[in-house]
Tab-separated table of C-alpha atoms and ligand atoms in Angstrom:
chain	number	residue	atom	x	y	z
A	497	MET	CA	-31.862	3.246	42.422
A	498	PRO	CA	-33.250	3.762	45.967
A	499	GLN	CA	-30.292	1.745	47.284
A	500	ARG	CA	-27.780	4.065	45.607
A	501	ARG	CA	-29.519	7.183	46.861
A	502	GLY	CA	-29.418	5.662	50.329
A	503	THR	CA	-25.705	4.939	49.957
A	504	ARG	CA	-25.005	8.509	48.885
A	505	ARG	CA	-26.930	9.821	51.887
A	506	LEU	CA	-24.881	7.576	54.179
A	507	VAL	CA	-21.633	8.753	52.566
A	508	VAL	CA	-22.623	12.382	52.971
A	509	GLY	CA	-23.583	11.647	56.555
A	510	ALA	CA	-20.284	9.897	57.220
A	511	LEU	CA	-18.317	12.775	55.713
A	512	ALA	CA	-20.224	15.137	57.966
A	513	LEU	CA	-19.281	12.986	60.983
A	514	LEU	CA	-15.626	13.022	59.887
A	515	ALA	CA	-15.778	16.778	59.556
A	516	LEU	CA	-17.004	16.838	63.127
A	517	GLY	CA	-13.944	14.848	64.192
A	518	TYR	CA	-15.580	11.425	64.481
A	519	ALA	CA	-13.557	8.586	62.910
A	520	ALA	CA	-16.614	6.779	61.553
A	521	PRO	CA	-15.988	4.284	58.679
A	522	VAL	CA	-17.180	5.373	55.220
A	523	PRO	CA	-19.574	2.735	53.803
A	524	ALA	CA	-18.255	1.489	50.455
A	525	GLN	CA	-20.202	1.166	47.213
A	526	PRO	CA	-21.108	-2.481	46.596
A	527	SER	CA	-18.040	-4.134	45.062
A	528	ASP	CA	-18.086	-5.863	41.668
A	529	PHE	CA	-17.885	-9.146	43.589
A	530	GLU	CA	-20.989	-8.288	45.632
A	531	ILE	CA	-22.945	-7.286	42.522
A	532	ALA	CA	-21.818	-10.452	40.693
A	533	LYS	CA	-22.986	-12.593	43.629
A	534	LYS	CA	-26.369	-10.809	43.645
A	535	LEU	CA	-26.760	-11.424	39.907
A	536	ARG	CA	-25.830	-15.094	40.402
A	537	ASP	CA	-28.410	-15.550	43.156
A	538	ALA	CA	-31.113	-13.667	41.237
A	539	ALA	CA	-30.467	-15.849	38.161
A	540	LEU	CA	-30.960	-19.050	40.147
A	541	LYS	CA	-34.526	-17.933	40.878
A	542	ASP	CA	-35.324	-16.203	37.577
A	543	GLU	CA	-37.883	-18.031	35.399
A	544	TRP	CA	-37.495	-15.806	32.312
A	545	GLY	CA	-34.910	-17.969	30.529
A	546	TYR	CA	-36.818	-21.222	30.872
A	547	ARG	CA	-40.004	-19.493	29.722
A	548	PHE	CA	-38.164	-18.173	26.653
A	549	LEU	CA	-36.985	-21.715	25.826
A	550	GLU	CA	-40.415	-23.227	26.467
A	551	THR	CA	-42.106	-20.712	24.170
A	552	LEU	CA	-39.448	-20.995	21.435
A	553	THR	CA	-39.605	-24.796	21.290
A	554	THR	CA	-43.405	-24.898	21.589
A	555	THR	CA	-44.636	-22.083	19.351
A	556	ILE	CA	-41.862	-22.187	16.723
A	557	GLY	CA	-40.504	-25.738	17.104
A	558	PRO	CA	-37.862	-26.888	14.569
A	559	ARG	CA	-35.971	-24.002	12.929
A	560	LEU	CA	-33.944	-25.250	9.994
A	561	ALA	CA	-31.705	-22.476	8.620
A	562	ALA	CA	-33.199	-20.179	5.977
A	563	THR	CA	-36.680	-21.666	6.249
A	564	GLU	CA	-39.928	-19.903	7.044
A	565	ALA	CA	-39.752	-21.339	10.602
A	566	GLU	CA	-36.315	-19.853	11.239
A	567	ALA	CA	-37.574	-16.454	10.017
A	568	ARG	CA	-40.499	-16.680	12.454
A	569	ALA	CA	-38.100	-17.562	15.264
A	570	ALA	CA	-35.959	-14.518	14.430
A	571	ALA	CA	-38.941	-12.158	14.328
A	572	TRP	CA	-40.236	-13.540	17.631
A	573	ALA	CA	-36.813	-13.352	19.342
A	574	GLU	CA	-36.437	-9.761	18.149
A	575	SER	CA	-39.744	-8.762	19.734
A	576	GLU	CA	-38.901	-10.635	22.976
A	577	MET	CA	-35.569	-8.809	23.215
A	578	LYS	CA	-37.268	-5.451	22.734
A	579	LYS	CA	-39.804	-6.334	25.421
A	580	ALA	CA	-36.966	-7.383	27.743
A	581	GLY	CA	-35.422	-3.912	27.460
A	582	PHE	CA	-32.447	-4.537	25.142
A	583	ASP	CA	-31.117	-1.577	23.088
A	584	ALA	CA	-30.260	-1.608	19.384
A	585	VAL	CA	-32.280	-4.777	18.722
A	586	HIS	CA	-32.195	-5.720	15.050
A	587	ARG	CA	-31.966	-8.547	12.527
A	588	GLU	CA	-29.217	-9.065	9.941
A	589	SER	CA	-29.856	-11.250	6.901
A	590	ILE	CA	-27.597	-13.976	5.509
A	591	THR	CA	-28.209	-15.115	1.931
A	592	MET	CA	-27.704	-18.851	1.552
A	593	PRO	CA	-29.206	-21.919	-0.080
A	594	ALA	CA	-32.034	-23.422	2.007
A	595	TRP	CA	-31.870	-27.212	2.189
A	596	HIS	CA	-35.214	-28.985	2.656
A	597	ARG	CA	-35.385	-32.591	3.854
A	598	GLY	CA	-37.445	-34.933	1.691
A	599	ARG	CA	-38.248	-38.634	2.030
A	600	GLU	CA	-35.488	-40.683	3.630
A	601	GLU	CA	-35.726	-44.448	3.412
A	602	ALA	CA	-33.201	-47.253	3.502
A	603	ALA	CA	-33.642	-51.015	3.569
A	604	VAL	CA	-31.678	-54.218	3.264
A	605	VAL	CA	-32.773	-55.847	-0.016
A	606	SER	CA	-30.740	-59.023	0.459
A	607	PRO	CA	-29.942	-61.365	2.167
A	608	SER	CA	-32.778	-60.513	4.622
A	609	PRO	CA	-35.116	-57.643	3.699
A	610	GLN	CA	-35.554	-55.184	6.566
A	611	ARG	CA	-35.935	-51.484	7.097
A	612	LEU	CA	-33.044	-49.302	8.310
A	613	ILE	CA	-33.361	-46.013	10.177
A	614	VAL	CA	-31.469	-43.221	8.392
A	615	THR	CA	-31.511	-39.461	8.078
A	616	ALA	CA	-30.082	-37.497	5.152
A	617	LEU	CA	-27.030	-35.376	5.883
A	618	GLY	CA	-27.686	-31.648	5.653
A	619	GLY	CA	-26.732	-30.495	2.166
A	620	SER	CA	-26.950	-34.014	0.701
A	621	VAL	CA	-28.004	-34.343	-2.917
A	622	ALA	CA	-31.012	-36.541	-3.740
A	623	THR	CA	-31.074	-40.073	-5.099
A	624	PRO	CA	-33.346	-40.784	-8.072
A	625	PRO	CA	-36.992	-40.815	-6.826
A	626	ASP	CA	-37.044	-44.627	-6.659
A	627	GLY	CA	-33.671	-44.747	-4.911
A	628	ILE	CA	-30.284	-46.348	-5.452
A	629	GLU	CA	-29.813	-50.093	-5.058
A	630	ALA	CA	-26.314	-51.503	-4.690
A	631	GLU	CA	-24.021	-53.763	-2.730
A	632	ILE	CA	-22.268	-52.232	0.278
A	633	VAL	CA	-18.609	-52.055	1.231
A	634	LEU	CA	-18.426	-51.683	4.998
A	635	PHE	CA	-15.525	-50.048	6.872
A	636	ARG	CA	-15.389	-50.332	10.660
A	637	LEU	CA	-12.872	-47.504	10.756
A	638	TYR	CA	-12.889	-44.270	8.748
A	639	SER	CA	-9.156	-44.675	8.173
A	640	GLU	CA	-9.919	-47.921	6.296
A	641	LEU	CA	-12.094	-45.983	3.848
A	642	LEU	CA	-9.270	-43.470	3.372
A	643	ALA	CA	-6.874	-46.369	2.720
A	644	ALA	CA	-9.148	-47.914	0.049
A	645	ALA	CA	-7.741	-47.746	-3.488
A	646	PRO	CA	-9.210	-45.396	-6.130
A	647	GLY	CA	-11.935	-47.219	-8.058
A	648	SER	CA	-12.311	-49.908	-5.388
A	649	LEU	CA	-15.826	-48.700	-4.472
A	650	LYS	CA	-17.099	-48.382	-8.068
A	651	GLY	CA	-20.882	-48.787	-8.126
A	652	LYS	CA	-21.006	-49.547	-4.392
A	653	ILE	CA	-22.611	-47.932	-1.346
A	654	ALA	CA	-19.814	-47.091	1.129
A	655	VAL	CA	-20.710	-47.595	4.806
A	656	VAL	CA	-18.515	-46.370	7.711
A	657	THR	CA	-19.437	-47.722	11.163
A	658	GLU	CA	-16.776	-46.227	13.454
A	659	ARG	CA	-18.368	-45.419	16.834
A	660	MET	CA	-18.110	-42.120	18.693
A	661	PRO	CA	-16.927	-42.543	22.327
A	662	ARG	CA	-18.877	-40.960	25.202
A	663	VAL	CA	-16.749	-38.274	26.913
A	664	MET	CA	-17.461	-35.464	29.386
A	665	ASP	CA	-16.438	-32.499	27.231
A	666	GLY	CA	-17.724	-33.819	23.896
A	667	ALA	CA	-14.279	-33.648	22.270
A	668	SER	CA	-14.869	-36.966	20.463
A	669	TYR	CA	-17.478	-35.231	18.284
A	670	GLY	CA	-14.941	-32.868	16.759
A	671	ALA	CA	-12.446	-35.678	16.364
A	672	LEU	CA	-14.873	-37.919	14.429
A	673	ASN	CA	-16.586	-35.121	12.524
A	674	PRO	CA	-14.651	-35.772	9.268
A	675	ILE	CA	-16.617	-39.042	8.934
A	676	ARG	CA	-19.732	-36.941	8.266
A	677	ARG	CA	-18.213	-33.772	6.835
A	678	LEU	CA	-15.689	-35.296	4.453
A	679	GLY	CA	-16.710	-38.967	4.176
A	680	PRO	CA	-19.109	-38.583	1.209
A	681	SER	CA	-16.463	-36.970	-1.021
A	682	GLU	CA	-13.783	-39.449	0.092
A	683	ALA	CA	-16.131	-42.315	-0.822
A	684	ALA	CA	-16.998	-40.660	-4.155
A	685	LYS	CA	-13.281	-40.301	-5.033
A	686	ARG	CA	-13.046	-44.095	-4.767
A	687	GLY	CA	-16.093	-44.663	-6.979
A	688	ALA	CA	-18.952	-45.019	-4.454
A	689	ILE	CA	-22.455	-43.995	-5.593
A	690	ALA	CA	-23.889	-43.371	-2.084
A	691	TYR	CA	-22.539	-43.039	1.474
A	692	LEU	CA	-23.868	-44.105	4.862
A	693	HIS	CA	-22.176	-43.651	8.227
A	694	ARG	CA	-22.915	-44.561	11.818
A	695	SER	CA	-24.485	-41.491	13.463
A	696	LEU	CA	-22.141	-39.273	15.454
A	697	GLY	CA	-24.069	-40.105	18.597
A	698	THR	CA	-23.531	-42.042	21.832
A	699	ASP	CA	-27.043	-43.502	22.310
A	700	ASN	CA	-28.341	-46.910	21.328
A	701	HIS	CA	-31.763	-45.759	20.147
A	702	ARG	CA	-33.113	-46.257	16.660
A	703	LEU	CA	-32.795	-42.560	15.974
A	704	ALA	CA	-30.383	-41.205	13.390
A	705	HIS	CA	-28.398	-38.023	14.140
A	706	ALA	CA	-28.609	-35.267	11.530
A	707	GLY	CA	-25.747	-32.946	10.644
A	708	ALA	CA	-24.278	-31.117	7.683
A	709	THR	CA	-21.806	-32.515	5.203
A	710	ASN	CA	-19.394	-30.548	2.999
A	711	TYR	CA	-18.807	-31.764	-0.542
A	712	GLU	CA	-15.331	-31.214	-1.912
A	713	GLY	CA	-15.165	-29.051	-5.056
A	714	GLY	CA	-14.688	-30.988	-8.298
A	715	ILE	CA	-15.733	-34.327	-6.772
A	716	THR	CA	-19.028	-36.046	-7.728
A	717	ARG	CA	-21.681	-35.279	-5.113
A	718	ILE	CA	-23.185	-38.545	-3.889
A	719	PRO	CA	-26.277	-38.934	-1.647
A	720	ALA	CA	-25.297	-39.324	2.016
A	721	ALA	CA	-27.119	-40.265	5.208
A	722	ALA	CA	-26.512	-41.241	8.846
A	723	LEU	CA	-27.628	-44.634	10.236
A	724	SER	CA	-28.927	-45.059	13.791
A	725	ASN	CA	-26.422	-46.852	16.042
A	726	PRO	CA	-28.395	-50.163	16.216
A	727	ASP	CA	-28.777	-50.149	12.414
A	728	ALA	CA	-25.025	-49.651	11.988
A	729	ASP	CA	-24.492	-52.630	14.332
A	730	GLN	CA	-26.932	-54.706	12.267
A	731	LEU	CA	-25.076	-53.929	9.031
A	732	GLU	CA	-21.764	-54.893	10.666
A	733	ARG	CA	-23.187	-58.312	11.598
A	734	LEU	CA	-24.769	-58.854	8.189
A	735	ALA	CA	-21.612	-57.788	6.343
A	736	ALA	CA	-19.542	-60.209	8.451
A	737	ARG	CA	-21.698	-63.028	7.012
A	738	GLY	CA	-21.482	-62.109	3.333
A	739	LYS	CA	-22.728	-59.754	0.622
A	740	VAL	CA	-25.373	-57.161	1.574
A	741	ARG	CA	-27.495	-55.162	-0.875
A	742	LEU	CA	-29.276	-51.989	0.184
A	743	ARG	CA	-31.783	-49.604	-1.342
A	744	VAL	CA	-31.465	-45.966	-0.283
A	745	THR	CA	-33.960	-43.241	-1.197
A	746	LEU	CA	-33.341	-39.593	-0.279
A	747	THR	CA	-35.294	-36.745	-1.859
A	748	PRO	CA	-34.037	-33.473	-0.339
A	749	SER	CA	-34.248	-30.259	-2.347
A	750	VAL	CA	-32.410	-26.942	-2.368
A	751	GLU	CA	-33.806	-23.437	-2.705
A	752	ASP	CA	-31.202	-20.896	-3.819
A	753	ASN	CA	-30.851	-17.372	-2.400
A	754	ALA	CA	-32.934	-17.961	0.712
A	755	GLN	CA	-32.523	-15.808	3.848
A	756	SER	CA	-31.328	-16.742	7.299
A	757	TRP	CA	-31.314	-14.213	10.156
A	758	THR	CA	-28.988	-13.268	12.993
A	759	VAL	CA	-30.680	-11.278	15.768
A	760	SER	CA	-28.824	-9.060	18.223
A	761	GLY	CA	-29.404	-6.529	20.989
A	762	GLU	CA	-27.338	-4.644	23.549
A	763	ILE	CA	-27.070	-3.543	27.146
A	764	ARG	CA	-25.353	-0.225	26.591
A	765	GLY	CA	-22.209	0.388	28.633
A	766	SER	CA	-22.226	3.221	31.165
A	767	GLU	CA	-18.601	4.342	30.770
A	768	LYS	CA	-17.077	2.666	27.720
A	769	PRO	CA	-20.063	2.025	25.437
A	770	ASP	CA	-17.792	1.512	22.403
A	771	GLU	CA	-16.116	-1.515	23.967
A	772	ILE	CA	-18.145	-4.697	23.499
A	773	VAL	CA	-18.444	-7.944	25.440
A	774	LEU	CA	-20.160	-10.246	22.926
A	775	ILE	CA	-22.088	-13.310	24.112
A	776	GLY	CA	-23.900	-15.553	21.668
A	777	ALA	CA	-25.782	-18.733	20.892
A	778	HIS	CA	-27.533	-19.941	17.737
A	779	LEU	CA	-31.194	-19.662	16.946
A	780	ASP	CA	-31.418	-22.142	14.055
A	781	SER	CA	-31.758	-25.864	14.752
A	782	TRP	CA	-32.030	-29.192	13.028
A	783	ASP	CA	-35.518	-30.148	11.945
A	784	LEU	CA	-35.991	-33.598	13.511
A	785	GLY	CA	-36.534	-32.344	17.091
A	786	THR	CA	-37.400	-28.873	18.376
A	787	GLY	CA	-33.850	-27.640	19.016
A	788	ALA	CA	-34.200	-27.494	22.812
A	789	ILE	CA	-30.661	-28.488	23.802
A	790	ASP	CA	-29.163	-27.372	20.463
A	791	ASP	CA	-29.355	-24.523	20.831
A	792	GLY	CA	-32.549	-23.071	22.294
A	793	ALA	CA	-30.966	-23.576	25.717
A	794	GLY	CA	-27.957	-21.455	24.707
A	795	ASP	CA	-30.268	-18.683	23.473
A	796	ALA	CA	-32.125	-18.732	26.798
A	797	ILE	CA	-28.873	-18.737	28.797
A	798	VAL	CA	-27.205	-15.724	27.158
A	799	LEU	CA	-30.421	-13.702	26.842
A	800	ALA	CA	-31.557	-14.314	30.425
A	801	ALA	CA	-28.074	-13.505	31.776
A	802	ALA	CA	-27.838	-10.218	29.856
A	803	ARG	CA	-31.428	-9.291	30.700
A	804	LEU	CA	-30.651	-9.456	34.434
A	805	ILE	CA	-27.545	-7.283	33.986
A	806	GLY	CA	-29.676	-4.787	32.058
A	807	LYS	CA	-31.704	-4.181	35.215
A	808	LEU	CA	-28.654	-2.789	37.042
A	809	ALA	CA	-28.286	0.950	37.462
A	810	PRO	CA	-25.809	2.019	36.376
A	811	HIS	CA	-25.084	-0.546	33.653
A	812	PRO	CA	-21.566	-2.048	33.693
A	813	ARG	CA	-18.855	-0.012	31.944
A	814	ARG	CA	-18.636	-1.863	28.633
A	815	THR	CA	-21.534	-2.629	26.276
A	816	ILE	CA	-22.869	-6.190	26.340
A	817	ARG	CA	-24.048	-7.466	22.980
A	818	VAL	CA	-26.132	-10.616	22.734
A	819	VAL	CA	-26.045	-12.274	19.311
A	820	LEU	CA	-28.434	-15.075	18.336
A	821	PHE	CA	-26.795	-16.444	15.210
A	822	GLY	CA	-28.780	-17.930	12.305
A	823	ALA	CA	-27.598	-20.847	10.181
A	824	GLU	CA	-24.951	-22.199	12.572
A	825	GLU	CA	-25.736	-25.774	11.630
A	826	MET	CA	-24.960	-25.051	7.990
A	827	ASN	CA	-21.890	-22.936	8.904
A	828	TYR	CA	-23.009	-19.639	7.397
A	829	ALA	CA	-23.648	-17.293	10.332
A	830	GLY	CA	-20.230	-17.061	11.991
A	831	PRO	CA	-18.263	-16.174	8.852
A	832	ALA	CA	-21.030	-13.782	7.697
A	833	TYR	CA	-21.036	-11.995	11.061
A	834	ALA	CA	-17.245	-11.619	11.225
A	835	LYS	CA	-17.253	-10.210	7.679
A	836	ALA	CA	-20.125	-7.766	8.252
A	837	HIS	CA	-18.633	-6.557	11.558
A	838	ALA	CA	-14.932	-6.520	10.590
A	839	GLU	CA	-14.645	-2.810	11.377
A	840	GLU	CA	-15.878	-3.428	14.947
A	841	VAL	CA	-13.557	-6.350	15.692
A	842	PRO	CA	-10.877	-4.245	17.473
A	843	ARG	CA	-13.595	-2.988	19.842
A	844	ILE	CA	-14.818	-6.466	20.871
A	845	ALA	CA	-13.081	-6.878	24.230
A	846	LEU	CA	-14.158	-10.486	24.805
A	847	ALA	CA	-16.518	-13.043	23.240
A	848	ALA	CA	-18.177	-16.305	24.271
A	849	GLU	CA	-20.844	-18.677	22.967
A	850	SER	CA	-23.180	-21.110	24.758
A	851	ASP	CA	-23.791	-24.048	22.397
A	852	PHE	CA	-23.574	-27.283	24.353
A	853	GLY	CA	-27.027	-27.877	25.791
A	854	ALA	CA	-28.363	-27.175	29.262
A	855	ARG	CA	-26.470	-29.536	31.550
A	856	LYS	CA	-24.510	-28.015	34.445
A	857	ILE	CA	-21.312	-26.094	33.896
A	858	TYR	CA	-18.398	-27.721	35.754
A	859	THR	CA	-15.401	-25.631	34.731
A	860	LEU	CA	-14.377	-22.132	33.674
A	861	LEU	CA	-11.622	-21.532	31.116
A	862	ALA	CA	-10.193	-18.032	31.575
A	863	PRO	CA	-9.173	-15.871	28.628
A	864	GLN	CA	-5.630	-16.551	27.518
A	865	GLY	CA	-3.134	-14.804	29.819
A	866	ALA	CA	-5.880	-13.719	32.247
A	867	ALA	CA	-5.808	-16.586	34.770
A	868	LYS	CA	-4.179	-14.555	37.540
A	869	THR	CA	-6.076	-11.291	37.099
A	870	PRO	CA	-8.570	-9.845	39.609
A	871	PHE	CA	-11.283	-10.416	36.971
A	872	THR	CA	-10.699	-14.171	36.855
A	873	ARG	CA	-10.205	-14.511	40.608
A	874	THR	CA	-13.459	-12.676	41.325
A	875	LEU	CA	-15.315	-14.696	38.699
A	876	ALA	CA	-13.929	-18.006	39.992
A	877	ASP	CA	-14.996	-17.079	43.536
A	878	THR	CA	-18.472	-16.072	42.329
A	879	VAL	CA	-19.119	-19.308	40.442
A	880	SER	CA	-17.412	-21.687	42.901
A	881	PRO	CA	-20.646	-22.193	44.925
A	882	LEU	CA	-22.295	-23.263	41.629
A	883	GLY	CA	-19.911	-26.235	41.464
A	884	ILE	CA	-17.609	-24.635	38.888
A	885	PHE	CA	-13.808	-24.738	39.182
A	886	LEU	CA	-11.205	-22.627	37.407
A	887	ASN	CA	-9.495	-24.791	34.803
A	888	SER	CA	-5.726	-24.615	34.434
A	889	ALA	CA	-6.132	-24.461	30.637
A	890	PRO	CA	-6.970	-21.149	28.919
A	891	ALA	CA	-9.987	-20.734	26.615
A	892	LEU	CA	-8.806	-21.141	23.044
A	893	ASN	CA	-12.275	-21.416	21.487
A	894	SER	CA	-15.839	-20.778	22.559
A	895	GLY	CA	-18.340	-21.996	19.982
A	896	ASP	CA	-18.417	-22.266	16.196
A	897	ASP	CA	-20.089	-18.906	15.565
A	898	ILE	CA	-17.365	-17.118	17.538
A	899	ALA	CA	-14.496	-18.946	15.802
A	900	PRO	CA	-14.220	-16.479	12.882
A	901	LEU	CA	-14.031	-13.554	15.373
A	902	ARG	CA	-11.430	-15.493	17.342
A	903	ALA	CA	-9.425	-15.939	14.131
A	904	LEU	CA	-9.449	-12.136	13.759
A	905	GLY	CA	-7.910	-11.755	17.223
A	906	VAL	CA	-10.961	-11.427	19.500
A	907	PRO	CA	-10.143	-12.946	22.934
A	908	VAL	CA	-12.559	-15.598	24.191
A	909	ILE	CA	-13.683	-17.071	27.498
A	910	ALA	CA	-15.465	-20.401	27.920
A	911	PHE	CA	-17.416	-22.580	30.295
A	912	ARG	CA	-17.576	-26.355	29.884
A	913	GLN	CA	-20.766	-28.269	30.630
A	914	ASN	CA	-21.317	-31.888	31.537
A	915	GLY	CA	-21.632	-33.428	28.083
A	916	LEU	CA	-21.862	-37.104	29.019
A	917	ASP	CA	-25.359	-37.493	27.533
A	918	TYR	CA	-25.333	-34.523	25.143
A	919	PHE	CA	-24.604	-36.715	22.120
A	920	ASP	CA	-27.362	-39.165	23.026
A	921	ILE	CA	-29.809	-36.468	21.937
A	922	HIS	CA	-27.866	-34.003	19.770
A	923	HIS	CA	-29.384	-33.525	16.267
A	924	THR	CA	-32.029	-36.248	16.791
A	925	ALA	CA	-35.814	-36.278	17.015
A	926	ASP	CA	-35.269	-36.518	20.776
A	927	ASP	CA	-33.918	-32.953	21.107
A	928	THR	CA	-37.036	-31.699	22.890
A	929	LEU	CA	-37.854	-29.536	25.923
A	930	ASP	CA	-38.295	-32.402	28.413
A	931	LYS	CA	-34.509	-33.012	28.175
A	932	VAL	CA	-33.844	-29.633	29.843
A	933	ASP	CA	-33.776	-29.517	33.656
A	934	PRO	CA	-34.828	-25.980	34.693
A	935	GLN	CA	-32.466	-26.034	37.712
A	936	GLU	CA	-29.499	-26.905	35.525
A	937	LEU	CA	-30.503	-24.189	33.040
A	938	HIS	CA	-30.603	-21.697	35.930
A	939	GLN	CA	-27.099	-22.736	37.030
A	940	ASN	CA	-25.888	-21.859	33.528
A	941	ILE	CA	-27.681	-18.503	33.530
A	942	ALA	CA	-26.192	-17.673	36.935
A	943	ALA	CA	-22.645	-18.406	35.755
A	944	TRP	CA	-23.120	-16.476	32.497
A	945	ALA	CA	-24.630	-13.490	34.327
A	946	ALA	CA	-21.634	-13.317	36.685
A	947	MET	CA	-19.085	-13.779	33.888
A	948	THR	CA	-20.707	-11.288	31.521
A	949	TYR	CA	-21.148	-8.643	34.211
A	950	LEU	CA	-17.557	-8.909	35.464
A	951	ALA	CA	-16.141	-8.865	31.908
A	952	ALA	CA	-18.173	-5.776	31.029
A	953	GLN	CA	-17.240	-4.069	34.298
A	954	SER	CA	-13.528	-4.940	33.967
A	955	ASP	CA	-10.840	-2.540	32.739
A	956	LEU	CA	-8.618	-5.389	31.572
A	957	ASP	CA	-7.299	-5.383	28.020
A	958	PHE	CA	-7.832	-9.078	27.245
A	959	ARG	CA	-6.132	-8.716	23.845
A	960	LYS	CA	-2.932	-7.464	25.402
A	961	LEU	CA	-2.997	-10.197	28.070
A	962	ALA	CA	-3.385	-12.831	25.348
A	963	ALA	CA	-0.576	-11.290	23.256
A	964	ASP	CA	1.762	-11.153	26.281
A	965	ALA	CA	0.937	-14.769	27.148
A	966	LYS	CA	2.097	-16.061	23.772
A	967	PRO	CA	5.654	-17.447	23.794
B	1437	ZN	ZN1	-25.402	-26.053	18.207
């Protein structure tokens, strides 16, 4: 505020000089680029985001969707957002079944009794209390399971051991996801009575990676779990030598009509408050770790970025809405949000989600059709000193919770982070705060602050640019 008053005084003074016949230059208002750079530099030094993440992972810890812990996280986040000065802070409920993990044990019964490390897939049904014992049929490739004849797995435990490759952008996770999402029903169609798969993870620790599965309607629901990578290797070696019998015991339970919560708040726009730039992350987590990289870091990044923008006077033109989705891991929040906010969709100018941990961002994907606009050029110049380059590819998605909005025509923008070790930790007991480097978190917050500010300050119609870009 004092700075602006000073500027106005200078302008008035300069006009007076001009009136007197002096050709003195008129000092300009700070440009969007200058403000974006200031936000970037302030974010690199701002401790608020890391503190938010530290408190979330310490005082709440694991936040499985629709549990008491997730509700506490939502109530706490709501109060933090109010304290941080956000407008219109509120919670929206999502009714869904709450899945609670029970005992999870697996062991080789023969030829050589030994324990195996497993974790039940989210949504899995239970085995009988004393477990299921059966011979395994092991497939080194998922496609080999799909090629197995109907009835060929009758009474057997199906095991898929295809390994997920380590790649920078994490694209192998999406590519291999059907092994976990669809594998149990595919095995059941062929007669299997239980399903195990090699964790979708790139580590070699004896930690299994959790994750949800989706049973196909009309197909018998069989118990399903993920094996740690070394345990999947062990089963491959044993199976190569002959018959292997396993006992698997999983005792999860389901509570119907439970509540998950999505929390949101706004930085109200100064000129076009009805137009919304929506940035999000998800507040729920798996229960084995404390959800630090997935996705407490994302919550901290989008909140801390928007909080810094909220300190500007005046606020940028468009409204910034921060949404902390509930129940992402079980796939309820995104569809529920798009449905509840359908009437607002035409007013959402741009959306983005941070849901890939806290490692450094290395590239920016501009909204479709917007690569050559002043908005993108200014943003690319602002984030270049952070080690981020403008990708030649446009952003076609930006997080699972945003996907249903995207499907309704909301344009998206995206950053990509170094994901080389993301899937070493993702959905395991190792997803804890020590895996987050505060400096790398700050780099993310700086990039998000610059992007969100410039998008909210921009006059561009991202929808029209995207429509014009389509062949
Ligand atoms: Zn996530």
